[in-house]
Amino acid sequence: MIATLQIFLIISAALFSIGLLAALSRRHAIFILIGIEMMLAAANLNFIAFWQFSPVRAPQPVGVMFVIFTIAIAAAEAAVGLAMVIAVYRHFRTTNVDQLTRLKG
Amino acid sequence: MTDWITRNVWLVPATPIVAALLILGFGKHARRAATGVAILGQIAALIVSTCAFVPTLHSHEFRAFENFTWFTFGEQSLRIGFVLDPLAAAMMVMITLVGLCIFVFSLGYMADDKNFSRFFAYLSFFSGAMLGVVVANSLLLLFVFWELVGLASYLLIGFWIERPSAAAAAKKAFITTRIGDMGFFLGILWLYHQSGTLLFYDGGHGCLENVALLGASSTFIALLIFCGAAGKSGQFPLHVWLPDAMEGPTPVSALIHAATMVAAGVFLVARVYPIFSAGAVNGVTSSLIVVVWIGVVTGLMAALIAVAQSDIKRILAYSTVSQLGLMMVSLGVGGVAAGIMHLLAHGFFKALLFLGAGSVIHGLHHEQDIRKMGGLRKLMPVTFATYAVGMLALSGVPFFFSGGWTKEEVLHATSHWPSSHVPYFLLLLGVVLTALYMTRQVMYVFFGSSRAGSDHHAHESPSVMTVPLIILALCAIGLSIFLTPAWPWLESYLLGHEAHIDAHLLLQPMILVSLVLVGAGIGLGFWLYRRAGEVDPLQQKVPAVYRFLENKMWIDEIYEHTILALAAFASRVSDWMDRYIWDGLVRVIGGIGQIFGALTKGADEGVINAGVDETTVGARGVGRAMSRLHSGQIQIYLGVIALGMLALFLFYAWLT
């Protein structure tokens, strides 16, 4: 089985879809965060794949650079997101997003 | 000292005015303080006046003035000042001396009045205002004090304000004199327009020093100023207020009739005499002719009316009007010194007569009708003696009484008037009438027996009232020393001449004429009224004439039916115009405004407000709809984003 761009894209699309499904369906805030992380991972995979299989070989590892930045930002995002979850839990004694509807119009 | 007083002659009017303000500040209950301050103020004014009098004796034609700038507007500056000359000095001494006697008399006369201290405040103010008129060196400043005199007279005539007649008399006095003052003010404006200055004396630049510049307008200016003088001095046809002014307390009548109010008019004419005599031919100008004839008419008319009055004060009031007419005649025929001398002498004996009348009224518990008096000679000996002196002086008995000499001077001046001899003969008739009505009054009050029994309780007044009477009586006699033709000291002093003694002039043929006429008047009076009852002998003999005179020649009624009726008609017309024409116009304009208001109200409510309302309703609906989308469910938001992304993808795919 030869690794081609299509395979990576399919895997990436599957990963994104699973992440989206998780983010949309789970009720627990932390699982939503995990879903978002999965979508980010899918995007990272796309970056690497397009970089690896591009017909013109870039002299610098451009795709890797993008991914490294994304991972760093994702780490920061996860830290902020978890902190918010903890704060929300302390305040509302729940992390169930169905019940957190204070921003309702 | 001489220098100081000539520069500070304003102190004379200032002292009584300050006293008046102090008394008003003390309040109602400080009676002792009020009298103390008033009398001290008057004494101080008398002392300062005397100090000011002394330097005028030293040199002939003495005249000192002190001018200063009152205010400046643009290029022009208005200057006022004070003047000291024989005319002012003599008047000041007379006013303060007579004023002092009246103040002291008031102590007794007003002792029971509840507004005692207010009375003294007004009295001081009155005296101060009059002194201001005398020392003013500017026609404008004179006018200011002139109006203050008018105000003071209003306050004092209406002093017993709770009496409707007193309030009406005060108003009448104020308004009648105001009519004259209107002319006076126009004269001031005209004079200022012509001469550019209102200062009397200004080292050669004053309006009295350059009357030649006025030209023909001097006649009109003089006549306008004379309007003011006629109003204040009660000349025909503005004399009607003077007899009514008797509603005031008797000391006020004395002050008005002797020293202050009425003297102001005569003084004014004497002060601005150069304007009257400007361009005189043979000593006669048209303005002076008017002055003479007004004076003659006033003098004779008032003397006639006085014969038929029964109120003790009213008789004296008409005698004042008559004497003022005499003074005006004297001024008009060129006898300025004679007129002023008569004014000064009249000040003393008229104050004496009024205070004497006040003493009688006080003794009879406010009975004023002479027909109910009688036989007071024995009950009130001091009052009788002093009153007799005043009566003889007023009648013009020669040799012993000041009034006789001054009246002689006036007649002398009138007889030489080149224009006409009629005034002289009419004045002679006035002399007889004066002697007649004064004799009548004295006969009624002091002789015979009691008529209505009102004298049972009559008593002589306390010495606080009789001492001023005695002082004034002594003045009325003693002043004649300075008035005789043999040694015409006062006349020379006023004219700025040296007085010479010439005993031959003491007896002149004309004095015999006066003697005969006065004797005739007094004799006629004695004969007519020797057994007068409650009905006047004249009334029995010539009832029609008596009624005519008793009703003051119906002048008040004539005014009521002509001028006042005209004024009432004019005010009714104005009222109608105001009610229907002007008010109608205003209503039409208001109606147009109201229609416009309704229109704009409709536009505002129907269009603008409704538009704004609909917009807000729409915005609110949209807001409500939109807010429903915000469920707060974070996953729905996320799902919508995902769907949107999917739609974008599909759109993109469809494009390629």
mmCIF file with all atom_site columns, C-alpha atoms in Angstrom, chain A:
data_model
loop_
_atom_site.group_PDB
_atom_site.id
_atom_site.type_symbol
_atom_site.label_atom_id
_atom_site.label_alt_id
_atom_site.label_comp_id
_atom_site.label_asym_id
_atom_site.label_entity_id
_atom_site.label_seq_id
_atom_site.pdbx_PDB_ins_code
_atom_site.Cartn_x
_atom_site.Cartn_y
_atom_site.Cartn_z
_atom_site.occupancy
_atom_site.B_iso_or_equiv
_atom_site.pdbx_formal_charge
_atom_site.auth_seq_id
_atom_site.auth_comp_id
_atom_site.auth_asym_id
_atom_site.auth_atom_id
_atom_site.pdbx_PDB_model_num
ATOM 1   C CA . MET A 1 1   ? 0.000   0.000  0.000  1.00 0.00 ? 1   MET A CA 1
ATOM 2   C CA . ILE A 1 2   ? 1.581   3.169  -1.218 1.00 0.00 ? 2   ILE A CA 1
ATOM 3   C CA . ALA A 1 3   ? 1.140   6.301  0.848  1.00 0.00 ? 3   ALA A CA 1
ATOM 4   C CA . THR A 1 4   ? -0.574  8.849  -1.316 1.00 0.00 ? 4   THR A CA 1
ATOM 5   C CA . LEU A 1 5   ? -2.053  12.258 -0.708 1.00 0.00 ? 5   LEU A CA 1
ATOM 6   C CA . GLN A 1 6   ? -5.551  10.867 -1.068 1.00 0.00 ? 6   GLN A CA 1
ATOM 7   C CA . ILE A 1 7   ? -5.096  8.485  1.854  1.00 0.00 ? 7   ILE A CA 1
ATOM 8   C CA . PHE A 1 8   ? -3.857  11.314 4.101  1.00 0.00 ? 8   PHE A CA 1
ATOM 9   C CA . LEU A 1 9   ? -6.689  13.544 3.050  1.00 0.00 ? 9   LEU A CA 1
ATOM 10  C CA . ILE A 1 10  ? -9.234  10.836 3.716  1.00 0.00 ? 10  ILE A CA 1
ATOM 11  C CA . ILE A 1 11  ? -7.769  10.154 7.148  1.00 0.00 ? 11  ILE A CA 1
ATOM 12  C CA . SER A 1 12  ? -7.666  13.879 7.858  1.00 0.00 ? 12  SER A CA 1
ATOM 13  C CA . ALA A 1 13  ? -11.272 14.316 6.744  1.00 0.00 ? 13  ALA A CA 1
ATOM 14  C CA . ALA A 1 14  ? -12.344 11.392 8.920  1.00 0.00 ? 14  ALA A CA 1
ATOM 15  C CA . LEU A 1 15  ? -10.461 12.796 11.876 1.00 0.00 ? 15  LEU A CA 1
ATOM 16  C CA . PHE A 1 16  ? -12.070 16.223 11.366 1.00 0.00 ? 16  PHE A CA 1
ATOM 17  C CA . SER A 1 17  ? -15.513 14.711 11.065 1.00 0.00 ? 17  SER A CA 1
ATOM 18  C CA . ILE A 1 18  ? -15.072 12.653 14.227 1.00 0.00 ? 18  ILE A CA 1
ATOM 19  C CA . GLY A 1 19  ? -13.819 15.742 16.052 1.00 0.00 ? 19  GLY A CA 1
ATOM 20  C CA . LEU A 1 20  ? -16.764 17.819 14.766 1.00 0.00 ? 20  LEU A CA 1
ATOM 21  C CA . LEU A 1 21  ? -19.208 15.092 15.752 1.00 0.00 ? 21  LEU A CA 1
ATOM 22  C CA . ALA A 1 22  ? -17.665 14.966 19.213 1.00 0.00 ? 22  ALA A CA 1
ATOM 23  C CA . ALA A 1 23  ? -17.809 18.741 19.592 1.00 0.00 ? 23  ALA A CA 1
ATOM 24  C CA . LEU A 1 24  ? -21.416 18.854 18.488 1.00 0.00 ? 24  LEU A CA 1
ATOM 25  C CA . SER A 1 25  ? -22.799 15.885 20.321 1.00 0.00 ? 25  SER A CA 1
ATOM 26  C CA . ARG A 1 26  ? -21.018 15.547 23.617 1.00 0.00 ? 26  ARG A CA 1
ATOM 27  C CA . ARG A 1 27  ? -22.500 17.395 26.587 1.00 0.00 ? 27  ARG A CA 1
ATOM 28  C CA . HIS A 1 28  ? -19.399 17.499 28.677 1.00 0.00 ? 28  HIS A CA 1
ATOM 29  C CA . ALA A 1 29  ? -17.293 20.605 28.113 1.00 0.00 ? 29  ALA A CA 1
ATOM 30  C CA . ILE A 1 30  ? -14.028 18.749 28.261 1.00 0.00 ? 30  ILE A CA 1
ATOM 31  C CA . PHE A 1 31  ? -15.143 16.393 25.515 1.00 0.00 ? 31  PHE A CA 1
ATOM 32  C CA . ILE A 1 32  ? -16.013 19.355 23.368 1.00 0.00 ? 32  ILE A CA 1
ATOM 33  C CA . LEU A 1 33  ? -12.516 20.656 23.918 1.00 0.00 ? 33  LEU A CA 1
ATOM 34  C CA . ILE A 1 34  ? -11.139 17.263 22.926 1.00 0.00 ? 34  ILE A CA 1
ATOM 35  C CA . GLY A 1 35  ? -13.236 17.378 19.751 1.00 0.00 ? 35  GLY A CA 1
ATOM 36  C CA . ILE A 1 36  ? -11.818 20.770 18.880 1.00 0.00 ? 36  ILE A CA 1
ATOM 37  C CA . GLU A 1 37  ? -8.315  19.402 19.476 1.00 0.00 ? 37  GLU A CA 1
ATOM 38  C CA . MET A 1 38  ? -9.108  16.564 17.061 1.00 0.00 ? 38  MET A CA 1
ATOM 39  C CA . MET A 1 39  ? -10.211 19.037 14.371 1.00 0.00 ? 39  MET A CA 1
ATOM 40  C CA . LEU A 1 40  ? -6.969  20.947 14.896 1.00 0.00 ? 40  LEU A CA 1
ATOM 41  C CA . ALA A 1 41  ? -5.024  17.709 14.517 1.00 0.00 ? 41  ALA A CA 1
ATOM 42  C CA . ALA A 1 42  ? -6.838  17.035 11.241 1.00 0.00 ? 42  ALA A CA 1
ATOM 43  C CA . ALA A 1 43  ? -5.852  20.472 9.979  1.00 0.00 ? 43  ALA A CA 1
ATOM 44  C CA . ASN A 1 44  ? -2.239  19.814 11.030 1.00 0.00 ? 44  ASN A CA 1
ATOM 45  C CA . LEU A 1 45  ? -2.256  16.550 9.147  1.00 0.00 ? 45  LEU A CA 1
ATOM 46  C CA . ASN A 1 46  ? -3.443  18.354 6.032  1.00 0.00 ? 46  ASN A CA 1
ATOM 47  C CA . PHE A 1 47  ? -0.611  20.882 6.329  1.00 0.00 ? 47  PHE A CA 1
ATOM 48  C CA . ILE A 1 48  ? 2.033   18.121 6.589  1.00 0.00 ? 48  ILE A CA 1
ATOM 49  C CA . ALA A 1 49  ? 0.464   16.125 3.762  1.00 0.00 ? 49  ALA A CA 1
ATOM 50  C CA . PHE A 1 50  ? 0.192   19.007 1.325  1.00 0.00 ? 50  PHE A CA 1
ATOM 51  C CA . TRP A 1 51  ? 3.748   20.013 2.157  1.00 0.00 ? 51  TRP A CA 1
ATOM 52  C CA . GLN A 1 52  ? 5.054   16.433 1.706  1.00 0.00 ? 52  GLN A CA 1
ATOM 53  C CA . PHE A 1 53  ? 3.253   15.758 -1.528 1.00 0.00 ? 53  PHE A CA 1
ATOM 54  C CA . SER A 1 54  ? 3.544   19.127 -3.183 1.00 0.00 ? 54  SER A CA 1
ATOM 55  C CA . PRO A 1 55  ? 4.915   18.848 -6.717 1.00 0.00 ? 55  PRO A CA 1
ATOM 56  C CA . VAL A 1 56  ? 7.431   21.637 -6.089 1.00 0.00 ? 56  VAL A CA 1
ATOM 57  C CA . ARG A 1 57  ? 9.612   20.622 -3.185 1.00 0.00 ? 57  ARG A CA 1
ATOM 58  C CA . ALA A 1 58  ? 9.884   23.604 -0.834 1.00 0.00 ? 58  ALA A CA 1
ATOM 59  C CA . PRO A 1 59  ? 13.391  24.255 0.424  1.00 0.00 ? 59  PRO A CA 1
ATOM 60  C CA . GLN A 1 60  ? 12.243  25.003 3.949  1.00 0.00 ? 60  GLN A CA 1
ATOM 61  C CA . PRO A 1 61  ? 9.998   22.811 6.074  1.00 0.00 ? 61  PRO A CA 1
ATOM 62  C CA . VAL A 1 62  ? 7.095   25.241 5.657  1.00 0.00 ? 62  VAL A CA 1
ATOM 63  C CA . GLY A 1 63  ? 4.389   22.746 6.535  1.00 0.00 ? 63  GLY A CA 1
ATOM 64  C CA . VAL A 1 64  ? 6.156   21.634 9.678  1.00 0.00 ? 64  VAL A CA 1
ATOM 65  C CA . MET A 1 65  ? 6.568   25.215 10.767 1.00 0.00 ? 65  MET A CA 1
ATOM 66  C CA . PHE A 1 66  ? 2.831   25.790 10.452 1.00 0.00 ? 66  PHE A CA 1
ATOM 67  C CA . VAL A 1 67  ? 2.084   22.679 12.415 1.00 0.00 ? 67  VAL A CA 1
ATOM 68  C CA . ILE A 1 68  ? 4.532   23.549 15.202 1.00 0.00 ? 68  ILE A CA 1
ATOM 69  C CA . PHE A 1 69  ? 2.914   26.972 15.561 1.00 0.00 ? 69  PHE A CA 1
ATOM 70  C CA . THR A 1 70  ? -0.555  25.451 15.498 1.00 0.00 ? 70  THR A CA 1
ATOM 71  C CA . ILE A 1 71  ? 0.372   22.940 18.191 1.00 0.00 ? 71  ILE A CA 1
ATOM 72  C CA . ALA A 1 72  ? 1.782   25.720 20.365 1.00 0.00 ? 72  ALA A CA 1
ATOM 73  C CA . ILE A 1 73  ? -1.326  27.788 19.950 1.00 0.00 ? 73  ILE A CA 1
ATOM 74  C CA . ALA A 1 74  ? -3.514  24.727 20.517 1.00 0.00 ? 74  ALA A CA 1
ATOM 75  C CA . ALA A 1 75  ? -1.649  24.088 23.758 1.00 0.00 ? 75  ALA A CA 1
ATOM 76  C CA . ALA A 1 76  ? -2.319  27.621 24.851 1.00 0.00 ? 76  ALA A CA 1
ATOM 77  C CA . GLU A 1 77  ? -5.943  27.282 23.800 1.00 0.00 ? 77  GLU A CA 1
ATOM 78  C CA . ALA A 1 78  ? -6.294  24.059 25.727 1.00 0.00 ? 78  ALA A CA 1
ATOM 79  C CA . ALA A 1 79  ? -4.794  25.686 28.812 1.00 0.00 ? 79  ALA A CA 1
ATOM 80  C CA . VAL A 1 80  ? -7.196  28.617 28.607 1.00 0.00 ? 80  VAL A CA 1
ATOM 81  C CA . GLY A 1 81  ? -10.113 26.342 27.777 1.00 0.00 ? 81  GLY A CA 1
ATOM 82  C CA . LEU A 1 82  ? -9.470  24.022 30.715 1.00 0.00 ? 82  LEU A CA 1
ATOM 83  C CA . ALA A 1 83  ? -9.057  26.940 33.052 1.00 0.00 ? 83  ALA A CA 1
ATOM 84  C CA . MET A 1 84  ? -12.406 28.272 31.879 1.00 0.00 ? 84  MET A CA 1
ATOM 85  C CA . VAL A 1 85  ? -14.004 24.899 32.366 1.00 0.00 ? 85  VAL A CA 1
ATOM 86  C CA . ILE A 1 86  ? -12.694 24.768 35.930 1.00 0.00 ? 86  ILE A CA 1
ATOM 87  C CA . ALA A 1 87  ? -13.959 28.301 36.586 1.00 0.00 ? 87  ALA A CA 1
ATOM 88  C CA . VAL A 1 88  ? -17.350 27.445 35.097 1.00 0.00 ? 88  VAL A CA 1
ATOM 89  C CA . TYR A 1 89  ? -17.538 24.280 37.220 1.00 0.00 ? 89  TYR A CA 1
ATOM 90  C CA . ARG A 1 90  ? -16.691 26.187 40.355 1.00 0.00 ? 90  ARG A CA 1
ATOM 91  C CA . HIS A 1 91  ? -19.396 28.678 39.635 1.00 0.00 ? 91  HIS A CA 1
ATOM 92  C CA . PHE A 1 92  ? -22.182 26.486 38.317 1.00 0.00 ? 92  PHE A CA 1
ATOM 93  C CA . ARG A 1 93  ? -21.228 23.149 39.834 1.00 0.00 ? 93  ARG A CA 1
ATOM 94  C CA . THR A 1 94  ? -21.630 21.527 36.453 1.00 0.00 ? 94  THR A CA 1
ATOM 95  C CA . THR A 1 95  ? -19.833 21.265 33.157 1.00 0.00 ? 95  THR A CA 1
ATOM 96  C CA . ASN A 1 96  ? -22.880 20.229 31.158 1.00 0.00 ? 96  ASN A CA 1
ATOM 97  C CA . VAL A 1 97  ? -23.088 22.764 28.367 1.00 0.00 ? 97  VAL A CA 1
ATOM 98  C CA . ASP A 1 98  ? -26.843 22.225 27.984 1.00 0.00 ? 98  ASP A CA 1
ATOM 99  C CA . GLN A 1 99  ? -27.330 23.852 31.334 1.00 0.00 ? 99  GLN A CA 1
ATOM 100 C CA . LEU A 1 100 ? -24.914 26.740 30.722 1.00 0.00 ? 100 LEU A CA 1
ATOM 101 C CA . THR A 1 101 ? -27.345 28.988 28.871 1.00 0.00 ? 101 THR A CA 1
ATOM 102 C CA . ARG A 1 102 ? -26.850 32.261 30.657 1.00 0.00 ? 102 ARG A CA 1
ATOM 103 C CA . LEU A 1 103 ? -26.000 34.012 27.374 1.00 0.00 ? 103 LEU A CA 1
ATOM 104 C CA . LYS A 1 104 ? -29.447 33.198 26.067 1.00 0.00 ? 104 LYS A CA 1
ATOM 105 C CA . GLY A 1 105 ? -30.945 36.219 24.227 1.00 0.00 ? 105 GLY A CA 1
#
